[in-house]
Each structure stands twice: as C-alpha cells, then as structure tokens.
Tab-separated table of C-alpha atoms in Angstrom:
chain	number	residue	atom	x	y	z
A	1	UNK	CA	42.564	-1.574	-8.475
A	2	UNK	CA	43.721	1.725	-9.966
A	3	UNK	CA	42.880	4.639	-7.650
A	4	UNK	CA	41.035	2.476	-5.100
A	5	UNK	CA	41.565	3.707	-1.525
A	6	UNK	CA	42.442	0.812	0.770
A	7	UNK	CA	43.482	0.312	4.393
A	8	UNK	CA	45.632	-2.749	5.115
A	9	UNK	CA	46.296	-3.572	8.749
A	10	UNK	CA	49.556	-5.292	9.645
A	11	UNK	CA	51.171	-4.184	6.386
A	12	UNK	CA	54.739	-3.901	7.628
A	13	UNK	CA	55.784	-7.572	7.398
A	14	UNK	CA	54.809	-10.904	5.897
A	15	UNK	CA	51.464	-11.359	4.164
A	16	UNK	CA	50.326	-7.837	5.026
A	17	UNK	CA	53.393	-6.251	3.442
A	18	UNK	CA	52.998	-8.431	0.337
A	19	UNK	CA	49.327	-7.390	0.134
A	20	UNK	CA	50.200	-3.688	0.326
A	21	UNK	CA	52.838	-4.159	-2.387
A	22	UNK	CA	50.448	-6.026	-4.702
A	23	UNK	CA	47.718	-3.410	-4.298
A	24	UNK	CA	50.123	-0.504	-4.871
A	25	UNK	CA	51.630	-2.252	-7.917
A	26	UNK	CA	48.105	-2.288	-9.346
A	27	UNK	CA	47.664	1.446	-8.703
A	28	UNK	CA	45.705	1.371	-5.444
A	29	UNK	CA	46.418	4.023	-2.809
A	30	UNK	CA	47.034	2.380	0.560
A	31	UNK	CA	47.284	3.336	4.207
A	32	UNK	CA	48.860	0.649	6.333
A	33	UNK	CA	49.564	0.365	10.022
A	34	UNK	CA	52.030	-1.457	12.221
A	35	UNK	CA	53.310	-1.299	15.771
A	36	UNK	CA	57.033	-1.276	14.890
A	37	UNK	CA	58.202	2.101	13.534
A	38	UNK	CA	61.383	0.654	11.997
A	39	UNK	CA	59.495	-2.097	10.158
A	40	UNK	CA	56.981	0.489	8.936
A	41	UNK	CA	59.733	2.788	7.663
A	42	UNK	CA	61.418	-0.105	5.820
A	43	UNK	CA	58.133	-1.201	4.240
A	44	UNK	CA	57.265	2.323	3.088
A	45	UNK	CA	60.754	2.886	1.673
A	46	UNK	CA	60.584	-0.364	-0.314
A	47	UNK	CA	57.321	0.742	-1.956
A	48	UNK	CA	57.992	4.391	-2.742
A	49	UNK	CA	58.404	3.831	-6.493
A	50	UNK	CA	55.210	1.844	-7.071
A	51	UNK	CA	52.315	3.263	-9.137
A	52	UNK	CA	50.005	3.574	-6.116
A	53	UNK	CA	50.756	5.816	-3.138
A	54	UNK	CA	51.537	4.030	0.134
A	55	UNK	CA	51.201	5.790	3.481
A	56	UNK	CA	51.652	4.376	6.949
A	57	UNK	CA	51.203	5.069	10.620
A	58	UNK	CA	52.498	3.441	13.763
A	59	UNK	CA	49.616	2.462	16.046
A	60	UNK	CA	48.345	-0.352	18.262
A	61	UNK	CA	45.021	-1.602	16.918
A	62	UNK	CA	44.377	-3.322	20.233
A	63	UNK	CA	43.285	0.087	21.537
A	64	UNK	CA	40.419	2.343	20.561
A	65	UNK	CA	42.891	5.222	20.095
A	66	UNK	CA	44.898	3.125	17.625
A	67	UNK	CA	41.824	2.216	15.581
A	68	UNK	CA	40.644	5.830	15.526
A	69	UNK	CA	44.124	7.028	14.477
A	70	UNK	CA	44.126	4.551	11.582
A	71	UNK	CA	40.801	5.744	10.188
A	72	UNK	CA	41.735	9.396	10.732
A	73	UNK	CA	44.891	8.781	8.684
A	74	UNK	CA	42.843	7.098	5.946
A	75	UNK	CA	40.473	10.081	5.815
A	76	UNK	CA	43.344	12.575	5.733
A	77	UNK	CA	45.608	10.799	3.249
A	78	UNK	CA	43.113	9.019	1.022
A	79	UNK	CA	40.020	11.213	1.276
A	80	UNK	CA	37.791	8.209	1.883
A	81	UNK	CA	37.867	4.445	1.837
A	82	UNK	CA	36.891	1.789	-0.702
A	83	UNK	CA	38.139	-1.319	1.116
A	84	UNK	CA	39.691	-2.642	4.311
A	85	UNK	CA	42.037	-5.632	4.469
A	86	UNK	CA	41.949	-6.726	8.098
A	87	UNK	CA	45.259	-8.530	8.356
A	88	UNK	CA	46.199	-7.776	11.980
A	89	UNK	CA	44.676	-9.107	15.164
A	90	UNK	CA	43.083	-6.686	17.598
A	91	UNK	CA	44.927	-7.970	20.646
A	92	UNK	CA	46.127	-10.921	22.653
A	93	UNK	CA	43.569	-10.591	25.461
A	94	UNK	CA	40.461	-12.767	25.497
A	95	UNK	CA	37.669	-10.936	23.686
A	96	UNK	CA	35.692	-10.378	26.916
A	97	UNK	CA	38.748	-8.748	28.546
A	98	UNK	CA	39.484	-6.249	25.779
A	99	UNK	CA	39.037	-2.492	26.083
A	100	UNK	CA	35.357	-1.553	26.239
A	101	UNK	CA	33.767	-1.610	22.807
A	102	UNK	CA	36.616	-3.403	21.014
A	103	UNK	CA	35.426	-6.828	22.147
A	104	UNK	CA	31.705	-6.161	21.707
A	105	UNK	CA	30.441	-9.395	20.151
A	106	UNK	CA	26.970	-7.896	19.576
A	107	UNK	CA	28.447	-5.545	16.959
A	108	UNK	CA	28.915	-6.736	13.370
A	109	UNK	CA	32.388	-5.240	13.492
A	110	UNK	CA	34.595	-4.415	16.439
A	111	UNK	CA	35.492	-1.290	14.477
A	112	UNK	CA	31.934	-0.187	13.803
A	113	UNK	CA	32.149	3.150	15.640
A	114	UNK	CA	35.277	4.500	13.899
A	115	UNK	CA	34.101	3.162	10.524
A	116	UNK	CA	30.595	4.602	10.724
A	117	UNK	CA	31.083	7.985	12.327
A	118	UNK	CA	29.174	10.904	10.772
A	119	UNK	CA	30.591	12.111	7.496
A	120	UNK	CA	32.324	8.850	6.549
A	121	UNK	CA	31.124	7.439	3.275
A	122	UNK	CA	31.875	3.960	2.013
A	123	UNK	CA	30.957	3.257	-1.584
A	124	UNK	CA	31.757	-0.433	-1.681
A	125	UNK	CA	31.927	-2.431	-4.874
A	126	UNK	CA	29.802	-0.860	-7.612
A	127	UNK	CA	28.034	1.249	-4.996
A	128	UNK	CA	26.706	-1.840	-3.187
A	129	UNK	CA	27.919	-0.838	0.261
A	130	UNK	CA	26.429	2.178	1.986
A	131	UNK	CA	26.975	3.541	5.499
C-alpha cells in the first residue's frame, strides 16, 4: 500500500477509522471525511505519527457539494486517486427522494460526475482502470 492515494468515507469512527489507520500504517496516503468536526479532529490526531499521511475534511456526502468537496480535497492533498473505500452512506432519504443526480440509479456510481470530471485520472490496479 506504500504511497497509494486513497479516499475513505466515514473514516472518523468505527470500521472507517480502523480502515484509515490500517492503510496509513502500511504507508498509504489517505483523505477521509466525516460530518462531525470533533470526531474528525480526534481521528486525525490519533494517526499523525503513522507512516502514511492522513488528511480529513468535514462534509456531508448526502449532498452534491459534500461529494465535490471530498474529491477536490483528494486532488489537492493527494494529487490523484488510486482507490476509494466507500464506507459511509449517502443519506437517509429514499434513493428516489435524494438530491438530483445523487440517487440516479441509471448511473454505475452515484458519484460518477465528481469522479470523472475532465482532468481526473484513475490508474486502478496495475493500470487496469481508466477514466
């Protein structure tokens, strides 16, 4: 995992936090996101001495603005993305009642627009993934 650039959603508590820690212990550079600023600060502080860099933002991934802020932070702090660990739900509303575009079941990913905007490059494992 050394030097892999990874986004982990919901990385401030529980399984998400443990995932961020494991990746950073193995040398991955991680951007994580959570809705609670205090939980985020505590998680980041607990991981500051690990081999991999850990960054975080406070955002609500149930909104388009939150999703876009997450990927903007990944671009800025990691310079690209090798993997995404989707550990947080998008929202509590039924999928057909979510903000336009976030609940689009015809899309392979509810995050397809922020992930595939011009200029973003995803290498994937051994160059297998290409956007």
